[in-house]
Amino acid sequence: TGDVSERNFSLADGKNVLSSEGAELLVKELQQYLVK
């Protein structure tokens, strides 16, 4: 989302940084992928 926040999640040794909103979107997309 481009937002800088202390609540951002850092994954894969800092290669991916997600905001809370971005993490929620990623979880929803992964859940849809797993249902297929």
PDB file of C-alpha atoms in Angstrom:
ATOM      1  CA  THR A   1       0.000   0.000   0.000  1.00  0.00           C
ATOM      2  CA  GLY A   2       3.023   2.252   0.312  1.00  0.00           C
ATOM      3  CA  ASP A   3       2.174   3.147   3.908  1.00  0.00           C
ATOM      4  CA  VAL A   4       5.007   3.264   6.428  1.00  0.00           C
ATOM      5  CA  SER A   5       3.968   2.099   9.871  1.00  0.00           C
ATOM      6  CA  GLU A   6       5.392   0.437  12.965  1.00  0.00           C
ATOM      7  CA  ARG A   7       2.720  -2.233  12.425  1.00  0.00           C
ATOM      8  CA  ASN A   8       4.141  -3.380   9.063  1.00  0.00           C
ATOM      9  CA  PHE A   9       5.065  -7.057   8.724  1.00  0.00           C
ATOM     10  CA  SER A  10       8.493  -8.006   7.419  1.00  0.00           C
ATOM     11  CA  LEU A  11       8.725 -11.379   5.649  1.00  0.00           C
ATOM     12  CA  ALA A  12      11.451 -13.322   3.815  1.00  0.00           C
ATOM     13  CA  ASP A  13      14.365 -11.587   5.545  1.00  0.00           C
ATOM     14  CA  GLY A  14      12.919  -8.139   4.817  1.00  0.00           C
ATOM     15  CA  LYS A  15      12.373  -8.782   1.105  1.00  0.00           C
ATOM     16  CA  ASN A  16       8.608  -8.389   1.561  1.00  0.00           C
ATOM     17  CA  VAL A  17       7.087  -5.772   3.833  1.00  0.00           C
ATOM     18  CA  LEU A  18       3.320  -5.663   4.267  1.00  0.00           C
ATOM     19  CA  SER A  19       0.998  -3.244   5.989  1.00  0.00           C
ATOM     20  CA  SER A  20      -1.863  -4.675   8.040  1.00  0.00           C
ATOM     21  CA  GLU A  21      -4.161  -4.011   5.082  1.00  0.00           C
ATOM     22  CA  GLY A  22      -1.761  -5.687   2.657  1.00  0.00           C
ATOM     23  CA  ALA A  23      -1.401  -8.713   4.947  1.00  0.00           C
ATOM     24  CA  GLU A  24      -5.193  -9.106   5.125  1.00  0.00           C
ATOM     25  CA  LEU A  25      -5.432  -8.949   1.334  1.00  0.00           C
ATOM     26  CA  LEU A  26      -2.651 -11.524   0.970  1.00  0.00           C
ATOM     27  CA  VAL A  27      -4.395 -13.891   3.407  1.00  0.00           C
ATOM     28  CA  LYS A  28      -7.672 -13.599   1.458  1.00  0.00           C
ATOM     29  CA  GLU A  29      -5.922 -14.311  -1.839  1.00  0.00           C
ATOM     30  CA  LEU A  30      -4.044 -17.288  -0.393  1.00  0.00           C
ATOM     31  CA  GLN A  31      -7.277 -18.693   1.041  1.00  0.00           C
ATOM     32  CA  GLN A  32      -8.917 -18.444  -2.391  1.00  0.00           C
ATOM     33  CA  TYR A  33      -5.912 -20.189  -3.953  1.00  0.00           C
ATOM     34  CA  LEU A  34      -6.047 -23.029  -1.418  1.00  0.00           C
ATOM     35  CA  VAL A  35      -9.793 -23.561  -1.977  1.00  0.00           C
ATOM     36  CA  LYS A  36      -9.308 -24.213  -5.713  1.00  0.00           C
TER      37      LYS A  36
END
